[in-house]
Amino acid sequence: MSTEAASRRGVPDATVARLPGYLRALTALADDGVVSVSSEELSALAGVGPAKLRKDLSHLGSYGVRGVGYDVTMLAAEITEVLGLARDWPVAIIGMGNLGRALAAYRGFATRGFKVVAVLDHDERLVGLRAAGLVVQAMADLPALVREQGLAIGVIATPPESAQDVADQLVAAGVRSILNFAPVVLSVPGGVDVRKVDLGTELQILAFLAQQRTVPTTRTAEVS
Amino acid sequence: MSTEAASRRGVPDATVARLPGYLRALTALADDGVVSVSSEELSALAGVGPAKLRKDLSHLGSYGVRGVGYDVTMLAAEITEVLGLARDWPVAIIGMGNLGRALAAYRGFATRGFKVVAVLDHDERLVGLRAAGLVVQAMADLPALVREQGLAIGVIATPPESAQDVADQLVAAGVRSILNFAPVVLSVPGGVDVRKVDLGTELQILAFLAQQRTVPTTRTAEVS
DNA sequence: ACGCATTTGTGAACGCATGCACAAAGTCAT
DNA sequence: ATGACTTTGTGCATGCGTTCACAAATGCGT
């Protein structure tokens, strides 16, 4: 989608994008002590159709029992494995503005599988201060973080002007996974994955849909 | 994709999702004083292929000139119109935790077309305090906001437990566009649009891609 | 042990999106 | 005015994703 690969290892991109949702639903079920779910129930919890769920799961092998359903714990473990969440991924957040600080403190960020090992900022005046229990480090510390902490994922929470700069430094330091919150298109070399989260874009899509609702004209009488 | 409609008014969903990117690139060009762009240049700035860009733009009518390119100002105005950004959309942010406060202060939020008219929280102890220049209001004020301010879009930045509750209250108050930052699947009646931004999901997708990189096994020797 | 009810896994049809390749349409220079 | 060049707009083919519908497989009750 972003760079080159369309689908890897036989698991389609669209399926991968839904796996986190399934995993979340399964975790919730497990916490409630449920041991087995049907595709019908699980798909409802994840907000997709039952057929889609079954097809998705079929891409990672058969972990269901016909006539019964899926073993909650077993399936959760399998998805965790496929997504690569068995190990812990060290994450660094770059840019300690409003958004960066919020992300650093955000509980949802510390979901199983990820650990914020560092927060950095380009501004020397912020370096040394504490943010969300971590001491803000300088950009120059990036290579050391990769070497010593195994830093694998960089989250860009800077203003748009600095985003490409930060991306370049991340790549140079050896980080090959980037989550970008800045509203710019990053250019990175092949082999580096970038995913973008853009609030403005989402709002604009909502605006379009809202406008369509208020003007349900079919626009047929145009030839007049 | 989410609820019912696949594509409205002849403009495909996939195209709508890319229009904000084109608009951003065009705005940047206009600021630089550029008056005309080719599909080649513009598509590069937006990070898509030239053919895709032309096909996308063809869905909203012909605003280009063959042999020359697109008039930057004209095209920007047209996309602004189609996306429904000519008017201002009143937005409310619900949940004044770390994320909510950051969103309220986030400059990117005040992009042309949107205005944060209120911030609310369920917690009575926060009501009355100031956050990002606005006084935090109570959930009970929602209907009045819709009536008096024309509130159209609600941003949910609460913990997952309260998200469905807040969504219900938004819908009851008449809000039909919701941007959800909580990691839960919201159930809303038809005619209400929900878009979800999920940090955990994005990270997990990155983790999957990263793992695929480290284990480029083609998984062929399985039958043994 | 046997049949019935249930639910998965998947082959096949369909629809949407992408990318190619080229004709249509316009500009510019002479 | 004419020709050469440039760039859009689009018909067509291809591929991916979704959905349907059903056969295969399992459990359960008798």
Short mmCIF file of C-alpha atoms (C1' of nucleotides) in Angstrom, two decimals:
data_model
loop_
_atom_site.label_atom_id
_atom_site.label_comp_id
_atom_site.label_asym_id
_atom_site.label_seq_id
_atom_site.Cartn_x
_atom_site.Cartn_y
_atom_site.Cartn_z
CA MET A 1 0.00 0.00 0.00
CA SER A 2 2.57 2.51 1.11
CA THR A 3 5.79 1.37 -0.45
CA GLU A 4 6.02 -1.83 -2.38
CA ALA A 5 4.58 -5.03 -1.00
CA ALA A 6 0.93 -5.77 -1.62
CA SER A 7 0.59 -8.82 0.58
CA ARG A 8 3.26 -10.82 2.31
CA ARG A 9 3.54 -14.38 3.43
CA GLY A 10 0.11 -15.10 2.00
CA VAL A 11 -1.65 -12.94 4.57
CA PRO A 12 -3.39 -10.12 2.66
CA ASP A 13 -2.91 -6.55 3.83
CA ALA A 14 -6.61 -6.07 4.43
CA THR A 15 -6.63 -9.09 6.72
CA VAL A 16 -3.60 -7.91 8.69
CA ALA A 17 -5.32 -4.58 9.25
CA ARG A 18 -8.24 -6.38 10.91
CA LEU A 19 -6.27 -8.81 13.06
CA PRO A 20 -5.67 -6.25 15.84
CA GLY A 21 -9.42 -5.82 16.13
CA TYR A 22 -9.97 -9.55 16.47
CA LEU A 23 -7.21 -9.77 19.04
CA ARG A 24 -8.78 -6.99 21.08
CA ALA A 25 -12.16 -8.72 21.07
CA LEU A 26 -10.59 -12.05 21.99
CA THR A 27 -8.68 -10.50 24.89
CA ALA A 28 -11.89 -8.99 26.20
CA LEU A 29 -13.63 -12.37 25.93
CA ALA A 30 -10.79 -14.13 27.70
CA ASP A 31 -10.98 -11.60 30.53
CA ASP A 32 -14.65 -12.46 30.88
CA GLY A 33 -13.79 -16.13 31.17
CA VAL A 34 -15.32 -17.12 27.83
CA VAL A 35 -13.56 -20.14 26.38
CA SER A 36 -15.15 -20.49 22.97
CA VAL A 37 -16.70 -18.18 20.34
CA SER A 38 -18.44 -18.67 17.05
CA SER A 39 -17.46 -16.62 14.03
CA GLU A 40 -20.85 -15.00 14.34
CA GLU A 41 -20.24 -13.69 17.86
CA LEU A 42 -16.62 -12.72 17.35
CA SER A 43 -17.32 -10.92 14.10
CA ALA A 44 -20.08 -8.93 15.79
CA LEU A 45 -17.66 -7.86 18.52
CA ALA A 46 -15.10 -6.82 15.94
CA GLY A 47 -17.62 -5.05 13.76
CA VAL A 48 -17.23 -7.09 10.59
CA GLY A 49 -19.21 -9.74 8.72
CA PRO A 50 -18.95 -13.40 9.77
CA ALA A 51 -17.79 -14.54 6.36
CA LYS A 52 -15.01 -11.99 6.33
CA LEU A 53 -13.82 -13.12 9.74
CA ARG A 54 -13.69 -16.76 8.71
CA LYS A 55 -11.87 -15.98 5.51
CA ASP A 56 -9.39 -13.84 7.43
CA LEU A 57 -8.69 -16.55 9.98
CA SER A 58 -8.35 -19.15 7.26
CA HIS A 59 -5.30 -17.25 6.05
CA LEU A 60 -3.43 -18.15 9.20
CA GLY A 61 -4.45 -21.79 9.33
CA SER A 62 -7.38 -23.61 10.81
CA TYR A 63 -7.75 -22.79 14.46
CA GLY A 64 -11.46 -23.40 14.70
CA VAL A 65 -13.56 -26.49 15.31
CA ARG A 66 -16.53 -27.11 13.08
CA GLY A 67 -19.82 -27.20 14.85
CA VAL A 68 -18.29 -25.47 17.87
CA GLY A 69 -16.29 -22.35 17.14
CA TYR A 70 -12.89 -20.99 18.09
CA ASP A 71 -10.98 -21.57 21.28
CA VAL A 72 -10.52 -18.05 22.63
CA THR A 73 -7.13 -18.50 24.26
CA MET A 74 -5.72 -20.54 21.42
CA LEU A 75 -6.82 -18.11 18.74
CA ALA A 76 -5.59 -15.10 20.69
CA ALA A 77 -2.19 -16.75 21.04
CA GLU A 78 -2.05 -17.51 17.33
CA ILE A 79 -2.92 -13.96 16.28
CA THR A 80 -0.42 -12.61 18.81
CA GLU A 81 2.18 -14.81 17.20
CA VAL A 82 1.33 -13.84 13.63
CA LEU A 83 1.33 -10.13 14.43
CA GLY A 84 4.74 -10.52 16.02
CA LEU A 85 3.57 -9.39 19.44
CA ALA A 86 5.11 -12.31 21.29
CA ARG A 87 8.21 -10.23 21.77
CA ASP A 88 8.30 -6.64 23.00
CA TRP A 89 8.89 -3.85 20.51
CA PRO A 90 10.86 -0.87 21.79
CA VAL A 91 9.23 2.40 20.72
CA ALA A 92 10.52 5.96 20.76
CA ILE A 93 8.36 9.06 20.51
CA ILE A 94 9.91 12.06 18.83
CA GLY A 95 8.49 15.52 19.43
CA MET A 96 7.42 16.54 22.91
CA GLY A 97 4.74 19.04 21.97
CA ASN A 98 1.14 18.63 23.07
CA LEU A 99 0.59 15.53 21.02
CA GLY A 100 3.90 13.89 21.84
CA ARG A 101 3.43 14.30 25.58
CA ALA A 102 -0.09 12.95 25.34
CA LEU A 103 1.09 9.93 23.38
CA ALA A 104 3.87 9.28 25.90
CA ALA A 105 1.33 9.26 28.71
CA TYR A 106 -1.39 7.46 26.78
CA ARG A 107 -2.18 4.15 28.43
CA GLY A 108 -3.38 2.57 25.20
CA PHE A 109 0.15 2.91 23.94
CA ALA A 110 1.50 0.49 26.47
CA THR A 111 -0.68 -2.27 25.07
CA ARG A 112 0.90 -5.66 25.19
CA GLY A 113 3.77 -5.89 22.79
CA PHE A 114 5.07 -2.33 22.94
CA LYS A 115 7.26 -0.38 25.32
CA VAL A 116 8.09 3.30 25.11
CA VAL A 117 11.81 3.24 25.82
CA ALA A 118 12.55 6.86 25.01
CA VAL A 119 11.09 10.26 24.23
CA LEU A 120 13.15 12.74 22.25
CA ASP A 121 12.97 16.29 21.04
CA HIS A 122 14.93 18.43 18.68
CA ASP A 123 14.73 21.40 21.04
CA GLU A 124 17.79 21.36 23.33
CA ARG A 125 15.85 23.30 25.96
CA LEU A 126 13.51 20.36 26.51
CA VAL A 127 16.29 17.78 26.74
CA GLY A 128 16.78 16.65 30.29
CA LEU A 129 13.26 17.46 31.41
CA ARG A 130 10.94 14.66 32.39
CA ALA A 131 7.88 13.71 30.38
CA ALA A 132 5.62 10.83 31.36
CA GLY A 133 8.30 9.34 33.58
CA LEU A 134 11.05 9.50 31.00
CA VAL A 135 13.90 11.95 30.57
CA VAL A 136 13.70 13.73 27.22
CA GLN A 137 16.72 12.86 25.10
CA ALA A 138 18.41 14.64 22.19
CA MET A 139 18.12 13.51 18.58
CA ALA A 140 21.80 12.64 18.64
CA ASP A 141 20.99 9.80 21.02
CA LEU A 142 19.03 7.90 18.37
CA PRO A 143 21.83 5.62 17.12
CA ALA A 144 22.66 4.62 20.69
CA LEU A 145 19.02 3.79 21.37
CA VAL A 146 18.90 1.51 18.36
CA ARG A 147 22.17 -0.15 19.34
CA GLU A 148 21.61 -0.52 23.05
CA GLN A 149 17.84 -0.75 23.43
CA GLY A 150 17.01 -2.37 20.12
CA LEU A 151 14.74 0.52 19.23
CA ALA A 152 12.58 -0.64 16.31
CA ILE A 153 9.66 1.76 15.95
CA GLY A 154 9.70 5.54 15.81
CA VAL A 155 6.62 7.69 16.37
CA ILE A 156 6.80 11.12 14.79
CA ALA A 157 4.78 13.69 16.73
CA THR A 158 6.53 16.82 15.54
CA PRO A 159 5.22 19.80 13.58
CA PRO A 160 4.99 19.07 9.84
CA GLU A 161 8.10 21.14 9.03
CA SER A 162 10.41 18.86 11.00
CA ALA A 163 8.79 15.54 10.16
CA GLN A 164 10.88 14.68 7.10
CA ASP A 165 14.03 15.63 8.97
CA VAL A 166 13.15 13.36 11.86
CA ALA A 167 12.24 10.56 9.48
CA ASP A 168 15.64 10.85 7.81
CA GLN A 169 17.38 10.63 11.18
CA LEU A 170 15.30 7.62 12.21
CA VAL A 171 16.16 5.82 9.01
CA ALA A 172 19.82 6.74 9.30
CA ALA A 173 19.86 5.33 12.83
CA GLY A 174 18.45 2.04 11.56
CA VAL A 175 14.75 2.33 12.45
CA ARG A 176 12.64 0.74 9.75
CA SER A 177 9.12 1.22 11.13
CA ILE A 178 7.62 4.68 11.45
CA LEU A 179 4.27 5.88 12.70
CA ASN A 180 3.72 9.41 11.44
CA PHE A 181 1.28 11.84 13.05
CA ALA A 182 2.48 14.85 11.09
CA PRO A 183 0.33 15.83 8.11
CA VAL A 184 3.00 15.38 5.46
CA VAL A 185 3.97 12.67 3.01
CA LEU A 186 7.28 11.22 4.15
CA SER A 187 9.72 9.95 1.59
CA VAL A 188 11.76 7.03 2.82
CA PRO A 189 13.97 4.46 1.13
CA GLY A 190 12.60 1.04 0.27
CA GLY A 191 12.42 -1.44 3.11
CA VAL A 192 11.11 1.16 5.52
CA ASP A 193 7.44 1.02 6.49
CA VAL A 194 5.54 4.19 7.22
CA ARG A 195 2.00 4.39 8.50
CA LYS A 196 0.24 7.70 8.81
CA VAL A 197 -2.38 8.85 11.27
CA ASP A 198 -3.92 12.11 10.19
CA LEU A 199 -6.60 13.82 12.21
CA GLY A 200 -7.26 16.44 9.58
CA THR A 201 -7.86 13.84 6.90
CA GLU A 202 -10.31 11.92 9.06
CA LEU A 203 -12.25 15.06 9.89
CA GLN A 204 -12.42 16.02 6.24
CA ILE A 205 -13.77 12.63 5.30
CA LEU A 206 -16.43 13.01 7.98
CA ALA A 207 -17.26 16.44 6.58
CA PHE A 208 -17.74 14.97 3.13
CA LEU A 209 -20.04 12.26 4.43
CA ALA A 210 -21.98 14.79 6.49
CA GLN A 211 -22.46 17.01 3.48
CA GLN A 212 -23.65 14.08 1.39
CA ARG A 213 -26.29 13.49 4.04
CA THR A 214 -27.61 17.03 3.91
CA VAL A 215 -27.60 17.12 0.10
CA PRO A 216 -28.92 13.75 -1.04
CA THR A 217 -29.36 15.04 -4.59
CA THR A 218 -28.85 12.35 -7.13
CA ARG A 219 -27.65 15.01 -9.56
CA THR A 220 -29.51 13.52 -12.50
CA ALA A 221 -31.11 16.64 -13.94
CA GLU A 222 -27.89 18.09 -15.18
CA VAL A 223 -28.39 17.73 -18.89
CA SER A 224 -31.49 19.87 -18.43
CA MET B 1 -17.24 0.44 4.42
CA SER B 2 -18.29 1.18 7.95
CA THR B 3 -22.05 1.27 7.84
CA GLU B 4 -23.88 1.00 4.59
CA ALA B 5 -22.92 3.13 1.62
CA ALA B 6 -20.09 1.96 -0.60
CA SER B 7 -19.74 5.06 -2.72
CA ARG B 8 -21.95 8.12 -2.83
CA ARG B 9 -22.74 10.65 -5.48
CA GLY B 10 -20.46 8.85 -7.90
CA VAL B 11 -17.33 9.70 -5.91
CA PRO B 12 -15.80 6.40 -4.73
CA ASP B 13 -14.80 6.05 -1.09
CA ALA B 14 -11.20 5.42 -1.99
CA THR B 15 -11.08 8.67 -3.90
CA VAL B 16 -12.67 10.67 -1.09
CA ALA B 17 -10.04 9.31 1.28
CA ARG B 18 -7.31 10.76 -0.93
CA LEU B 19 -8.85 14.17 -1.61
CA PRO B 20 -7.61 15.66 1.68
CA GLY B 21 -4.08 14.77 0.65
CA TYR B 22 -4.47 16.50 -2.69
CA LEU B 23 -5.95 19.52 -1.01
CA ARG B 24 -3.03 19.74 1.40
CA ALA B 25 -0.52 19.59 -1.45
CA LEU B 26 -2.44 22.20 -3.43
CA THR B 27 -2.58 24.55 -0.46
CA ALA B 28 1.17 24.24 -0.04
CA LEU B 29 1.69 24.99 -3.73
CA ALA B 30 -0.60 28.00 -3.58
CA ASP B 31 1.36 29.34 -0.62
CA ASP B 32 4.48 29.07 -2.72
CA GLY B 33 2.85 31.08 -5.45
CA VAL B 34 2.62 28.20 -7.93
CA VAL B 35 -0.32 28.67 -10.27
CA SER B 36 -0.34 25.44 -12.25
CA VAL B 37 0.62 21.80 -11.67
CA SER B 38 0.75 18.70 -13.78
CA SER B 39 -0.74 15.46 -12.55
CA GLU B 40 2.81 14.16 -12.41
CA GLU B 41 4.00 16.81 -9.96
CA LEU B 42 0.88 16.90 -7.83
CA SER B 43 0.70 13.13 -7.55
CA ALA B 44 4.33 13.06 -6.40
CA LEU B 45 3.57 15.59 -3.67
CA ALA B 46 0.58 13.57 -2.54
CA GLY B 47 2.43 10.28 -2.65
CA VAL B 48 0.30 8.48 -5.25
CA GLY B 49 0.60 7.50 -8.90
CA PRO B 50 -0.21 10.02 -11.63
CA ALA B 51 -2.87 7.81 -13.21
CA LYS B 52 -4.64 7.42 -9.91
CA LEU B 53 -4.67 11.15 -9.36
CA ARG B 54 -6.16 11.85 -12.77
CA LYS B 55 -8.80 9.19 -12.31
CA ASP B 56 -9.67 10.60 -8.91
CA LEU B 57 -10.02 14.13 -10.21
CA SER B 58 -12.08 12.95 -13.14
CA HIS B 59 -14.73 11.87 -10.63
CA LEU B 60 -15.39 15.47 -9.73
CA GLY B 61 -15.42 16.85 -13.24
CA SER B 62 -12.76 18.17 -15.54
CA TYR B 63 -10.82 20.91 -13.89
CA GLY B 64 -7.59 20.44 -15.81
CA VAL B 65 -6.37 21.73 -19.14
CA ARG B 66 -4.78 19.29 -21.55
CA GLY B 67 -1.25 20.09 -22.41
CA VAL B 68 -0.93 22.35 -19.37
CA GLY B 69 -2.10 20.87 -16.10
CA TYR B 70 -4.37 21.99 -13.29
CA ASP B 71 -4.96 25.50 -12.04
CA VAL B 72 -3.88 25.31 -8.42
CA THR B 73 -6.36 27.77 -6.95
CA MET B 74 -9.26 26.52 -9.02
CA LEU B 75 -8.66 22.88 -8.17
CA ALA B 76 -8.18 23.63 -4.49
CA ALA B 77 -11.48 25.49 -4.46
CA GLU B 78 -13.25 22.62 -6.19
CA ILE B 79 -11.94 20.00 -3.76
CA THR B 80 -12.79 22.27 -0.84
CA GLU B 81 -16.31 22.46 -2.21
CA VAL B 82 -16.68 18.73 -2.78
CA LEU B 83 -15.37 17.88 0.68
CA GLY B 84 -17.86 20.31 2.16
CA LEU B 85 -15.19 22.51 3.70
CA ALA B 86 -16.59 25.75 2.32
CA ARG B 87 -18.59 26.11 5.48
CA ASP B 88 -17.20 25.72 9.00
CA TRP B 89 -17.95 22.55 10.92
CA PRO B 90 -18.38 22.97 14.66
CA VAL B 91 -16.50 20.25 16.56
CA ALA B 92 -16.66 19.15 20.17
CA ILE B 93 -14.03 17.09 21.95
CA ILE B 94 -15.26 14.79 24.68
CA GLY B 95 -12.85 13.49 27.30
CA MET B 96 -10.27 15.83 28.80
CA GLY B 97 -7.61 13.28 29.63
CA ASN B 98 -4.13 13.46 28.18
CA LEU B 99 -5.27 12.80 24.65
CA GLY B 100 -8.31 15.06 24.79
CA ARG B 101 -6.30 18.02 26.05
CA ALA B 102 -3.66 17.46 23.41
CA LEU B 103 -6.29 17.30 20.67
CA ALA B 104 -7.91 20.48 21.94
CA ALA B 105 -4.58 22.27 21.74
CA TYR B 106 -3.42 20.62 18.52
CA ARG B 107 -3.02 23.23 15.81
CA GLY B 108 -3.63 20.76 13.02
CA PHE B 109 -7.13 20.45 14.35
CA ALA B 110 -7.97 24.02 13.52
CA THR B 111 -7.34 23.35 9.84
CA ARG B 112 -9.59 25.29 7.55
CA GLY B 113 -13.12 24.03 7.77
CA PHE B 114 -13.24 23.06 11.43
CA LYS B 115 -13.68 24.88 14.69
CA VAL B 116 -13.52 23.40 18.16
CA VAL B 117 -16.53 25.02 19.80
CA ALA B 118 -16.52 23.01 23.01
CA VAL B 119 -14.64 20.55 25.16
CA LEU B 120 -16.58 18.34 27.56
CA ASP B 121 -15.95 15.77 30.22
CA HIS B 122 -18.05 13.35 32.16
CA ASP B 123 -16.15 14.12 35.35
CA GLU B 124 -17.95 16.94 37.21
CA ARG B 125 -14.71 17.92 38.91
CA LEU B 126 -13.21 19.00 35.59
CA VAL B 127 -16.25 20.99 34.51
CA GLY B 128 -15.58 24.71 34.74
CA LEU B 129 -11.82 24.40 34.41
CA ARG B 130 -10.13 25.79 31.33
CA ALA B 131 -8.48 23.62 28.71
CA ALA B 132 -6.87 25.08 25.60
CA GLY B 133 -8.76 28.32 26.01
CA LEU B 134 -12.16 26.73 26.46
CA VAL B 135 -14.19 26.11 29.59
CA VAL B 136 -14.86 22.41 30.09
CA GLN B 137 -18.58 21.71 29.90
CA ALA B 138 -20.73 18.91 31.24
CA MET B 139 -22.18 16.13 29.11
CA ALA B 140 -25.64 17.52 29.82
CA ASP B 141 -24.76 20.56 27.72
CA LEU B 142 -24.59 18.51 24.51
CA PRO B 143 -28.15 19.10 23.28
CA ALA B 144 -27.76 22.85 23.78
CA LEU B 145 -24.50 22.82 21.82
CA VAL B 146 -26.19 21.11 18.91
CA ARG B 147 -29.11 23.51 19.04
CA GLU B 148 -27.27 26.75 19.58
CA GLN B 149 -23.86 26.18 18.01
CA GLY B 150 -24.86 23.75 15.28
CA LEU B 151 -22.43 21.18 16.66
CA ALA B 152 -21.99 18.56 13.93
CA ILE B 153 -18.91 16.47 14.76
CA GLY B 154 -18.00 14.80 18.03
CA VAL B 155 -14.50 13.59 18.85
CA ILE B 156 -14.37 10.84 21.45
CA ALA B 157 -11.14 10.92 23.45
CA THR B 158 -12.33 9.06 26.52
CA PRO B 159 -11.15 5.77 28.01
CA PRO B 160 -12.62 2.76 26.19
CA GLU B 161 -15.14 2.03 28.98
CA SER B 162 -16.99 5.30 28.49
CA ALA B 163 -16.77 5.51 24.71
CA GLN B 164 -20.05 3.75 23.90
CA ASP B 165 -21.81 5.82 26.52
CA VAL B 166 -20.51 9.04 25.04
CA ALA B 167 -21.40 7.90 21.53
CA ASP B 168 -24.97 7.23 22.65
CA GLN B 169 -25.22 10.69 24.13
CA LEU B 170 -23.79 12.29 21.00
CA VAL B 171 -26.30 10.47 18.83
CA ALA B 172 -29.15 11.33 21.16
CA ALA B 173 -28.18 14.97 20.98
CA GLY B 174 -28.30 14.86 17.20
CA VAL B 175 -24.63 14.54 16.24
CA ARG B 176 -24.24 12.30 13.23
CA SER B 177 -20.47 12.37 12.66
CA ILE B 178 -18.12 10.82 15.18
CA LEU B 179 -14.36 10.51 15.26
CA ASN B 180 -13.44 7.82 17.75
CA PHE B 181 -10.01 7.57 19.38
CA ALA B 182 -11.03 4.92 21.90
CA PRO B 183 -10.06 1.35 21.03
CA VAL B 184 -13.57 -0.04 20.91
CA VAL B 185 -16.10 -0.78 18.20
CA LEU B 186 -18.95 1.66 18.59
CA SER B 187 -22.45 0.61 17.68
CA VAL B 188 -24.54 3.44 16.32
CA PRO B 189 -27.83 3.62 14.45
CA GLY B 190 -27.88 3.93 10.67
CA GLY B 191 -27.25 7.37 9.28
CA VAL B 192 -24.46 8.04 11.75
CA ASP B 193 -20.90 7.96 10.46
CA VAL B 194 -18.08 6.78 12.68
CA ARG B 195 -14.42 6.88 11.84
CA LYS B 196 -11.86 5.33 14.12
CA VAL B 197 -8.27 6.29 14.82
CA ASP B 198 -6.49 3.59 16.74
CA LEU B 199 -2.87 3.93 17.78
CA GLY B 200 -2.65 0.36 19.01
CA THR B 201 -3.86 -1.03 15.72
CA GLU B 202 -1.36 0.99 13.72
CA LEU B 203 1.51 -0.12 15.93
CA GLN B 204 0.46 -3.74 15.63
CA ILE B 205 0.38 -3.52 11.86
CA LEU B 206 3.89 -2.05 11.95
CA ALA B 207 4.97 -4.90 14.19
CA PHE B 208 3.65 -7.42 11.70
CA LEU B 209 5.48 -5.79 8.82
CA ALA B 210 8.67 -5.57 10.87
CA GLN B 211 8.47 -9.24 11.74
CA GLN B 212 7.93 -10.16 8.11
CA ARG B 213 11.14 -8.32 7.31
CA THR B 214 13.17 -10.26 9.83
CA VAL B 215 11.68 -13.60 8.80
CA PRO B 216 11.48 -13.55 5.01
CA THR B 217 10.70 -17.29 4.95
CA THR B 218 8.58 -18.23 2.00
CA ARG B 219 7.13 -21.06 4.07
CA THR B 220 7.17 -23.55 1.24
CA ALA B 221 8.68 -26.58 2.95
CA GLU B 222 5.69 -27.27 5.10
CA VAL B 223 4.44 -30.45 3.57
CA SER B 224 7.87 -31.88 4.29
"C1'" DA C 1 -24.02 -46.43 16.76
"C1'" DC C 2 -26.61 -43.24 14.15
"C1'" DG C 3 -28.75 -39.23 12.61
"C1'" DC C 4 -29.48 -34.28 13.54
"C1'" DA C 5 -28.07 -29.80 14.45
"C1'" DT C 6 -24.40 -26.63 14.24
"C1'" DT C 7 -20.51 -24.16 12.54
"C1'" DT C 8 -16.26 -23.97 10.07
"C1'" DG C 9 -13.53 -23.64 5.78
"C1'" DT C 10 -13.56 -22.60 0.96
"C1'" DG C 11 -14.79 -22.53 -4.11
"C1'" DA C 12 -16.93 -19.30 -7.02
"C1'" DA C 13 -19.20 -15.04 -8.44
"C1'" DC C 14 -19.20 -10.35 -8.06
"C1'" DG C 15 -17.69 -5.64 -7.54
"C1'" DC C 16 -14.36 -2.14 -6.70
"C1'" DA C 17 -9.93 -0.15 -7.36
"C1'" DT C 18 -5.61 0.22 -9.75
"C1'" DG C 19 -2.61 0.81 -13.69
"C1'" DC C 20 -1.78 0.93 -18.59
"C1'" DA C 21 -1.96 2.92 -22.86
"C1'" DC C 22 -3.79 5.90 -26.07
"C1'" DA C 23 -6.85 9.18 -28.25
"C1'" DA C 24 -8.59 13.83 -27.52
"C1'" DA C 25 -7.54 18.47 -26.71
"C1'" DG C 26 -5.04 22.14 -25.86
"C1'" DT C 27 -0.52 25.36 -26.11
"C1'" DC C 28 3.39 27.29 -28.24
"C1'" DA C 29 6.61 28.40 -31.78
"C1'" DT C 30 7.29 29.55 -36.33
"C1'" DA D 1 -2.43 28.82 -39.93
"C1'" DT D 2 -0.04 24.78 -39.21
"C1'" DG D 3 2.61 21.32 -37.02
"C1'" DA D 4 4.90 19.48 -33.08
"C1'" DC D 5 4.71 18.78 -28.33
"C1'" DT D 6 2.59 18.26 -23.93
"C1'" DT D 7 -0.73 16.60 -20.72
"C1'" DT D 8 -5.36 15.40 -19.58
"C1'" DG D 9 -9.28 12.19 -19.52
"C1'" DT D 10 -10.77 7.52 -20.09
"C1'" DG D 11 -11.73 2.64 -22.04
"C1'" DC D 12 -9.94 -1.66 -20.88
"C1'" DA D 13 -7.68 -5.31 -18.57
"C1'" DT D 14 -5.99 -7.04 -14.37
"C1'" DG D 15 -5.91 -8.09 -9.55
"C1'" DC D 16 -7.59 -7.81 -4.92
"C1'" DG D 17 -11.18 -8.04 -1.57
"C1'" DT D 18 -15.81 -9.16 -0.23
"C1'" DT D 19 -19.82 -11.94 -0.13
"C1'" DC D 20 -22.56 -15.94 -0.96
"C1'" DA D 21 -23.62 -20.56 -0.55
"C1'" DC D 22 -22.55 -25.10 0.40
"C1'" DA D 23 -19.93 -29.23 1.48
"C1'" DA D 24 -17.06 -31.13 5.11
"C1'" DA D 25 -16.50 -31.89 9.80
"C1'" DT D 26 -17.60 -32.05 14.56
"C1'" DG D 27 -20.59 -32.64 18.81
"C1'" DC D 28 -24.76 -34.23 21.02
"C1'" DG D 29 -28.81 -36.63 22.11
"C1'" DT D 30 -31.14 -40.81 21.88
#
